[in-house]
Coordinates of C-alpha atoms and ligand atoms in Angstrom, one line a residue:
M1 CA -56.1 21.9 -73.2
A2 CA -56.5 20.5 -69.6
D3 CA -57.4 17.3 -70.7
S4 CA -54.6 16.7 -73.2
R5 CA -51.9 14.3 -73.0
S6 CA -49.1 17.3 -72.7
A7 CA -51.3 18.1 -69.6
A8 CA -51.3 14.8 -68.3
L9 CA -47.9 14.5 -68.5
F10 CA -47.2 17.5 -66.4
R11 CA -49.2 16.8 -63.6
R12 CA -47.1 13.2 -63.7
A13 CA -44.0 15.1 -63.7
C14 CA -44.8 17.4 -61.2
R15 CA -44.8 14.0 -58.9
S16 CA -41.6 13.4 -59.3
L17 CA -39.2 16.1 -61.1
V18 CA -38.7 19.5 -59.7
G19 CA -42.0 21.6 -61.2
G20 CA -41.7 19.3 -63.6
V21 CA -38.6 20.5 -65.2
N22 CA -35.3 19.4 -65.8
S23 CA -34.7 23.3 -66.7
P24 CA -36.9 26.2 -64.6
V25 CA -38.1 27.8 -68.3
R26 CA -39.7 24.9 -69.2
A27 CA -42.3 25.5 -66.9
F28 CA -44.5 27.8 -68.2
K29 CA -44.2 29.9 -65.5
A30 CA -43.7 32.9 -67.7
V31 CA -46.2 32.7 -69.9
G32 CA -49.0 30.9 -68.6
G33 CA -50.6 27.6 -69.0
F34 CA -49.8 23.6 -69.5
P35 CA -45.9 23.5 -70.6
V36 CA -46.1 21.1 -74.2
F37 CA -44.8 17.9 -73.9
M38 CA -42.7 17.2 -76.8
E39 CA -42.0 14.0 -78.5
S40 CA -40.4 14.5 -81.8
G41 CA -38.2 17.1 -84.6
K42 CA -37.7 17.2 -87.6
G43 CA -35.9 19.9 -89.3
A44 CA -38.0 23.5 -88.2
Y45 CA -41.0 21.7 -86.6
L46 CA -41.5 20.3 -83.3
K47 CA -44.5 17.0 -82.6
D48 CA -46.0 17.5 -79.5
A49 CA -46.6 14.8 -77.3
D50 CA -50.7 15.0 -78.5
G51 CA -49.6 14.7 -82.1
R52 CA -49.6 18.3 -83.3
R53 CA -46.6 20.0 -85.0
Y54 CA -44.8 23.4 -84.2
I55 CA -42.9 25.6 -86.6
D56 CA -40.2 26.0 -84.2
Y57 CA -38.4 28.9 -83.0
C58 CA -37.2 28.3 -79.8
L59 CA -35.0 25.5 -81.0
S60 CA -33.8 23.7 -78.0
W61 CA -32.7 27.9 -77.0
G62 CA -29.9 27.6 -79.4
P63 CA -28.2 24.5 -80.4
L64 CA -30.1 23.7 -83.4
I65 CA -29.0 26.2 -86.4
L66 CA -29.4 23.1 -88.9
G67 CA -32.7 22.6 -87.0
H68 CA -34.0 19.2 -85.7
A69 CA -32.9 15.2 -86.9
R70 CA -30.6 16.7 -89.5
E71 CA -29.8 13.2 -91.0
E72 CA -25.7 13.8 -91.0
I73 CA -25.3 14.5 -87.8
I74 CA -27.3 11.4 -86.6
A75 CA -25.5 9.1 -88.6
A76 CA -22.3 10.5 -86.6
A77 CA -23.3 10.2 -83.6
Q78 CA -24.7 6.5 -84.3
R79 CA -21.5 5.9 -86.2
A80 CA -20.2 6.9 -83.0
L81 CA -21.8 5.7 -80.3
K82 CA -22.0 2.1 -82.1
K83 CA -17.5 2.1 -81.5
G84 CA -18.7 3.3 -77.5
S85 CA -19.8 5.5 -75.9
T86 CA -17.5 7.0 -73.9
F87 CA -13.9 5.8 -73.2
G88 CA -12.9 8.2 -70.2
A89 CA -10.0 8.1 -72.8
A90 CA -8.2 10.7 -75.3
T91 CA -9.6 10.6 -78.6
E92 CA -8.7 11.2 -82.5
M93 CA -12.2 13.2 -82.9
E94 CA -11.8 15.7 -79.5
V95 CA -8.7 16.6 -81.3
A96 CA -10.4 17.1 -84.2
L97 CA -13.1 18.9 -83.1
A98 CA -10.1 21.1 -80.7
E99 CA -8.7 22.0 -84.2
A100 CA -11.7 23.0 -86.1
L101 CA -12.9 25.8 -83.8
K102 CA -9.3 26.7 -83.4
A103 CA -9.6 27.4 -87.5
A104 CA -12.9 29.1 -86.8
L105 CA -11.5 31.4 -83.8
P106 CA -8.2 32.1 -84.3
S107 CA -8.2 33.2 -80.7
L108 CA -8.3 29.9 -79.5
E109 CA -4.4 29.1 -79.3
L110 CA -5.4 26.1 -76.7
L111 CA -9.2 24.7 -75.8
R112 CA -11.0 22.3 -73.4
L113 CA -13.9 20.1 -74.0
T114 CA -17.0 20.3 -71.5
S115 CA -20.7 19.1 -71.3
S116 CA -22.1 22.6 -70.5
G117 CA -21.5 26.2 -71.2
T118 CA -21.8 27.0 -67.5
E119 CA -18.9 24.4 -66.6
A120 CA -17.4 26.1 -69.5
V121 CA -18.1 29.8 -68.0
M122 CA -17.1 28.9 -65.1
S123 CA -13.5 27.1 -65.7
A124 CA -12.8 30.6 -67.9
I125 CA -13.5 32.5 -64.5
R126 CA -11.9 30.2 -62.1
L127 CA -9.1 30.6 -64.8
A128 CA -9.2 34.3 -64.9
R129 CA -9.1 34.7 -61.5
A130 CA -5.9 32.7 -61.3
H131 CA -3.8 34.3 -63.7
T132 CA -4.7 37.8 -62.5
G133 CA -4.2 36.5 -59.7
R134 CA -7.7 38.9 -58.6
D135 CA -10.6 38.2 -57.4
W136 CA -13.7 40.3 -59.0
V137 CA -15.6 40.1 -62.1
I138 CA -17.2 42.5 -63.7
K139 CA -20.5 41.3 -65.2
F140 CA -23.7 43.2 -67.5
A141 CA -27.0 42.7 -66.0
G142 CA -29.2 41.3 -68.4
C143 CA -26.8 38.9 -69.8
Y144 CA -26.3 35.1 -68.8
H145 CA -23.8 33.2 -68.2
G146 CA -25.5 30.6 -67.0
H147 CA -25.7 29.0 -63.1
V148 CA -21.6 29.4 -61.8
D149 CA -22.5 30.8 -58.4
S150 CA -21.4 34.1 -58.0
L151 CA -22.8 35.2 -61.3
L152 CA -25.7 35.0 -60.1
V153 CA -26.4 37.9 -58.9
Q154 CA -29.1 41.0 -59.6
A155 CA -29.0 43.7 -61.0
G156 CA -27.7 47.0 -59.2
S157 CA -29.4 50.5 -58.9
G158 CA -26.0 52.4 -59.0
A159 CA -23.7 52.0 -61.4
T160 CA -21.3 50.0 -59.5
T161 CA -23.3 48.3 -56.9
L162 CA -21.7 45.2 -55.6
G163 CA -23.6 42.3 -56.3
T164 CA -26.3 40.4 -54.2
P165 CA -27.3 37.3 -54.5
D166 CA -29.9 36.8 -57.5
S167 CA -30.6 32.7 -56.4
A168 CA -31.0 31.2 -52.4
G169 CA -27.8 29.5 -51.7
V170 CA -25.4 31.9 -53.3
P171 CA -22.8 33.3 -50.3
R172 CA -22.9 36.6 -50.0
A173 CA -19.3 36.9 -50.6
W174 CA -19.1 35.4 -53.7
A175 CA -21.7 37.4 -55.4
A176 CA -19.7 40.2 -54.1
T177 CA -17.1 39.5 -55.9
T178 CA -19.2 40.6 -58.9
L179 CA -19.4 43.6 -60.3
N180 CA -23.1 43.9 -62.5
L181 CA -23.3 47.0 -64.7
P182 CA -25.6 47.9 -67.5
Y183 CA -25.4 46.2 -71.1
N184 CA -23.5 49.5 -73.6
D185 CA -23.2 51.4 -71.2
L186 CA -18.8 51.6 -71.1
Q187 CA -18.9 55.1 -68.6
A188 CA -20.2 52.3 -66.1
C189 CA -17.3 49.8 -67.2
R190 CA -14.5 53.0 -67.4
R191 CA -16.2 54.1 -63.7
A192 CA -16.2 50.8 -61.8
F193 CA -11.7 50.0 -63.4
S194 CA -10.9 53.5 -62.2
K195 CA -12.3 52.9 -58.7
Y196 CA -11.2 48.8 -58.8
G197 CA -9.1 48.5 -61.5
G198 CA -6.2 46.9 -59.0
K199 CA -9.2 43.4 -58.1
I200 CA -11.1 43.1 -61.1
A201 CA -9.3 40.0 -62.9
A202 CA -12.3 39.7 -66.0
V203 CA -14.9 41.6 -67.7
I204 CA -17.6 38.7 -68.7
V205 CA -20.3 40.0 -71.5
E206 CA -21.9 38.1 -74.5
P207 CA -20.8 39.6 -77.3
V208 CA -24.4 39.8 -79.0
A209 CA -27.1 39.5 -75.7
G210 CA -29.2 36.7 -75.9
N211 CA -30.6 36.7 -72.1
M212 CA -32.4 39.7 -72.0
G213 CA -33.7 39.2 -75.0
V214 CA -31.7 40.4 -78.5
V215 CA -29.7 43.3 -77.4
A216 CA -27.1 44.2 -79.9
P217 CA -23.7 45.8 -78.7
A218 CA -23.6 49.3 -79.1
P219 CA -20.9 51.1 -81.9
G220 CA -17.9 50.9 -80.1
F221 CA -19.2 48.9 -76.8
L222 CA -16.9 45.3 -77.5
Q223 CA -14.0 48.1 -78.1
G224 CA -14.2 49.5 -75.5
L225 CA -14.1 47.0 -73.6
R226 CA -11.1 45.4 -75.0
E227 CA -9.1 48.6 -74.6
L228 CA -10.4 49.3 -70.9
T229 CA -10.0 45.1 -70.1
R230 CA -5.9 45.7 -71.5
A231 CA -5.0 49.1 -69.9
H232 CA -6.2 47.2 -66.7
K233 CA -4.5 43.9 -66.9
A234 CA -7.9 42.2 -66.9
L235 CA -9.2 40.1 -69.1
L236 CA -11.7 40.2 -71.6
I237 CA -14.0 37.1 -71.5
F238 CA -16.7 37.1 -74.5
D239 CA -19.2 34.5 -73.5
E240 CA -19.7 32.9 -77.0
V241 CA -22.1 30.2 -76.0
I242 CA -25.0 31.3 -78.1
T243 CA -22.9 33.6 -80.5
G244 CA -20.6 30.8 -82.0
F245 CA -21.3 29.9 -84.9
R246 CA -24.6 31.7 -84.6
L247 CA -23.8 35.0 -86.5
C248 CA -20.9 33.7 -89.3
Y249 CA -19.1 30.6 -89.0
G250 CA -16.6 31.6 -86.0
G251 CA -17.4 33.6 -83.1
A252 CA -19.3 37.4 -82.5
Q253 CA -15.8 37.8 -82.2
S254 CA -14.7 37.0 -85.9
L255 CA -17.6 39.9 -87.2
F256 CA -16.5 42.7 -84.9
N257 CA -13.0 41.9 -85.0
I258 CA -12.1 41.5 -81.5
R259 CA -9.8 39.3 -79.7
P260 CA -11.0 38.5 -76.5
D261 CA -8.7 36.8 -74.1
L262 CA -11.0 33.8 -73.4
T263 CA -14.0 32.6 -75.3
C264 CA -16.8 30.6 -74.3
L265 CA -18.3 28.1 -76.7
G266 CA -21.7 25.7 -76.3
K267 CA -24.8 25.5 -77.9
I268 CA -24.3 24.8 -81.6
V269 CA -20.7 23.0 -81.3
G270 CA -22.6 20.4 -79.7
G271 CA -25.2 19.8 -83.3
G272 CA -27.4 19.1 -80.7
L273 CA -25.8 16.8 -78.0
P274 CA -24.5 18.3 -74.5
L275 CA -20.5 20.2 -75.1
A276 CA -18.9 23.1 -74.5
A277 CA -15.9 24.9 -74.6
Y278 CA -14.0 27.5 -73.1
G279 CA -10.0 28.5 -74.7
G280 CA -7.9 31.3 -75.5
S281 CA -4.2 33.0 -75.4
R282 CA -1.4 29.6 -74.9
K283 CA 0.2 31.7 -72.6
I284 CA -2.8 31.8 -70.3
M285 CA -4.3 28.4 -71.0
E286 CA -1.5 26.8 -69.8
R287 CA -2.2 27.7 -66.4
V288 CA -5.1 24.7 -66.9
A289 CA -4.1 21.4 -65.2
P290 CA -2.5 19.5 -66.2
L291 CA -0.3 22.1 -67.7
G292 CA -0.6 24.4 -64.5
P293 CA -1.7 24.9 -61.4
V294 CA -6.2 25.7 -62.0
Y295 CA -8.1 22.4 -61.8
Q296 CA -10.4 21.4 -64.0
A297 CA -12.0 18.3 -65.3
G298 CA -15.0 16.0 -66.5
T299 CA -16.0 12.6 -66.6
L300 CA -17.6 12.5 -70.1
S301 CA -15.5 16.5 -71.4
G302 CA -14.9 15.7 -75.1
N303 CA -17.6 12.2 -74.7
P304 CA -17.0 10.5 -78.7
V305 CA -20.6 11.0 -79.3
A306 CA -21.2 14.8 -78.5
V307 CA -18.7 15.5 -80.6
A308 CA -18.9 13.2 -83.7
A309 CA -22.1 15.6 -83.6
G310 CA -20.6 18.8 -82.7
L311 CA -17.9 18.3 -85.9
A312 CA -20.7 16.8 -88.1
C313 CA -22.7 20.0 -87.3
L314 CA -19.4 22.5 -87.8
K315 CA -19.1 20.3 -91.4
L316 CA -22.5 21.4 -92.3
L317 CA -22.1 25.0 -91.8
K318 CA -18.6 25.2 -93.8
E319 CA -19.8 23.6 -96.3
E320 CA -23.5 25.3 -96.9
N321 CA -22.9 28.8 -95.5
P322 CA -26.8 29.1 -94.3
Y323 CA -26.2 32.5 -92.9
P324 CA -26.8 34.6 -95.7
R325 CA -30.3 33.0 -96.7
M326 CA -31.2 33.0 -92.4
E327 CA -30.4 36.8 -92.0
Q328 CA -32.5 37.2 -95.6
L329 CA -35.7 35.5 -94.0
I330 CA -35.0 37.1 -90.3
M331 CA -35.5 40.0 -92.2
H332 CA -38.4 39.2 -93.7
L333 CA -39.9 37.0 -90.6
V334 CA -39.0 40.6 -88.4
Q335 CA -40.5 43.1 -91.3
G336 CA -43.4 40.9 -91.7
L337 CA -44.3 40.6 -87.4
R338 CA -43.5 45.0 -87.2
E339 CA -46.0 45.8 -89.8
E340 CA -48.6 43.1 -88.1
A341 CA -47.5 44.6 -85.2
E342 CA -48.7 47.7 -86.5
K343 CA -51.8 47.2 -88.4
A344 CA -53.1 45.8 -84.8
G345 CA -51.9 49.2 -83.0
S346 CA -49.7 47.0 -80.4
A347 CA -46.6 48.5 -79.6
V348 CA -43.7 46.5 -80.1
Q349 CA -39.8 46.5 -80.8
L350 CA -38.2 43.6 -83.4
H351 CA -34.4 43.3 -82.4
S352 CA -33.1 40.9 -84.8
V353 CA -29.0 39.7 -84.9
G354 CA -27.9 37.8 -87.4
S355 CA -30.6 34.7 -86.9
M356 CA -31.9 35.0 -83.9
F357 CA -34.3 38.0 -83.0
T358 CA -36.8 38.5 -79.9
L359 CA -40.1 40.3 -79.9
F360 CA -40.3 42.8 -77.3
F361 CA -43.9 44.5 -76.3
C362 CA -42.6 47.3 -75.2
P363 CA -43.5 50.8 -76.2
S364 CA -40.1 52.4 -76.1
S365 CA -36.3 51.0 -77.3
I366 CA -33.9 48.8 -75.4
S367 CA -30.9 48.4 -74.9
D368 CA -30.3 47.4 -71.8
Y369 CA -32.1 45.2 -68.7
S370 CA -33.1 47.8 -67.1
S371 CA -34.8 48.9 -71.1
A372 CA -35.8 45.4 -71.8
Q373 CA -37.8 45.3 -67.9
R374 CA -40.2 47.6 -69.0
C375 CA -41.7 44.9 -71.3
D376 CA -45.5 44.0 -71.0
R377 CA -44.6 40.1 -70.1
A378 CA -48.8 39.4 -70.0
A379 CA -49.3 40.6 -73.2
Y380 CA -46.2 38.6 -74.5
G381 CA -47.3 35.4 -72.8
R382 CA -50.9 36.0 -74.4
F383 CA -49.3 36.4 -77.5
F384 CA -46.7 33.3 -77.2
N385 CA -49.8 31.1 -76.1
A386 CA -51.7 32.3 -79.0
M387 CA -49.0 31.7 -81.4
L388 CA -48.9 28.1 -79.8
R389 CA -52.2 27.1 -80.2
Q390 CA -51.8 28.2 -84.0
G391 CA -48.6 25.9 -84.1
V392 CA -46.0 28.5 -83.5
Y393 CA -43.3 27.5 -80.6
L394 CA -41.9 30.4 -79.6
P395 CA -39.3 30.8 -76.5
P396 CA -41.7 30.9 -73.1
A397 CA -40.7 34.3 -72.0
Q398 CA -40.4 37.3 -72.8
L399 CA -37.0 38.2 -72.1
E400 CA -35.4 35.1 -74.5
A401 CA -34.1 35.1 -78.0
A402 CA -36.2 33.5 -80.3
F403 CA -34.1 31.4 -83.2
L404 CA -34.5 30.8 -86.9
S405 CA -32.5 27.5 -88.3
S406 CA -31.6 26.8 -92.2
A407 CA -34.4 24.2 -92.1
H408 CA -37.5 26.9 -91.9
D409 CA -38.2 28.4 -95.3
S410 CA -40.6 31.0 -96.6
A411 CA -43.6 29.0 -96.2
D412 CA -42.7 28.8 -92.6
L413 CA -42.5 32.2 -92.6
T414 CA -45.7 32.9 -94.2
L415 CA -47.5 30.1 -91.5
T416 CA -45.8 32.1 -89.1
L417 CA -47.3 35.9 -90.1
R418 CA -50.6 34.7 -90.4
A419 CA -50.8 33.4 -86.7
A420 CA -49.0 36.1 -86.0
R421 CA -51.7 38.6 -87.2
R422 CA -54.6 36.8 -85.3
A423 CA -52.4 36.2 -82.0
F424 CA -51.8 40.5 -82.3
E425 CA -54.7 41.5 -79.8
P426 CA -56.2 44.8 -81.1
A427 CA -55.1 47.4 -79.0
Ligands
PLP527 C1 -27.0 28.6 -72.4 C2 -26.0 30.2 -71.7 C3 -25.0 29.4 -71.0 C4 -25.0 28.1 -69.9 O1 -25.2 26.7 -70.9 P1 -25.7 25.4 -70.7 O2 -25.1 24.9 -71.8 O3 -27.2 26.1 -70.5 O4 -25.0 25.2 -68.9 C5 -23.9 30.3 -70.5 N1 -24.3 31.6 -71.3 C6 -24.9 32.0 -72.1 C7 -24.6 33.2 -73.0 C8 -25.9 30.8 -72.4 O5 -26.7 31.3 -73.8

């Protein structure tokens, strides 16, 4: 592979882009080998710079629920682009997108569009602090909320360890405003509130975790967070950047029947273009400028091309309702992977929720970040590369969610399982 076009491009990229990439995980450091440079995508497939085809289960990390290059989305984006790529002024289509989001997630009474999930989360945290007059935020180890400074904190050892920075360049004092608790541990959350209740502005959570691999919320966990935050007058923020429109037409909040105070959206809502959003009750959102004192802005926020793509994507999801079929396919895939792993004597855990899944190379069950840390990442790296060689593109890191799109079919799954049979190493 060292003489492939991808490898040559990577060497060239490293001379001008940091680490050869524009987002660190793309460098394949977690799985070894050269990153594959992509040339095009269509439906469930990616084509790389060497002309090799892959069945794609990474799907740009979540946005491509309808697969690559869906005609209707391209047409909508082209129509918008022809009318002008950006105005820095209000447009009718962004109102239509806001209305569609509100109709799908009733907890959104007012919202604001941004360009990335990071921005949406950063703004929601700022707003929560302004609304409550408090500074601290509870997050859960293994949940990722974008590269917001104060949320880049390490997993603490004790239940209520104050965060220390997980990235250079984050002031200790900022990380110290974050309490990092174990996912699915309501008791730890209860203790934190009884000790620091008056300081905590918000609890932010991925309602289904996708960034430590797929980990479902334990029964009662999300409900418990809702009750605790309400009792202590803190806000509950659902980071639905992955789960929004991934599990159903709406949010995980619709499935679990929980009304968060604030919600962050991203990925799918932009139909593959850069677009995200945050919103919540009118009373809270009215604190955002120009109505209120919380400043937040963006030159390309609500960009017409991204809005057009997002609207087209939501319209297709609503019309086609691909969710039940994707869920069936993924059950089949996960069951097949489990059987192949068993035959090879490979100790794995397979988690799936809706159309997201993770194959953990781990002998024991996983419910939070510390149990996910027990995975054999090297084994995943070998599996990943063996699948890649056979034309299956998984996320290039163990603790990430893999996704299915509505463009995948059972023939793709059969090929994937056949590849997996060879990729699992005999014990
Ligand atoms: C991807 C992601 C983000 C960050 O979104 P970007 O668009 O990459 O900034 C935030 N939260 C969650 C849960 C995510 O998966």
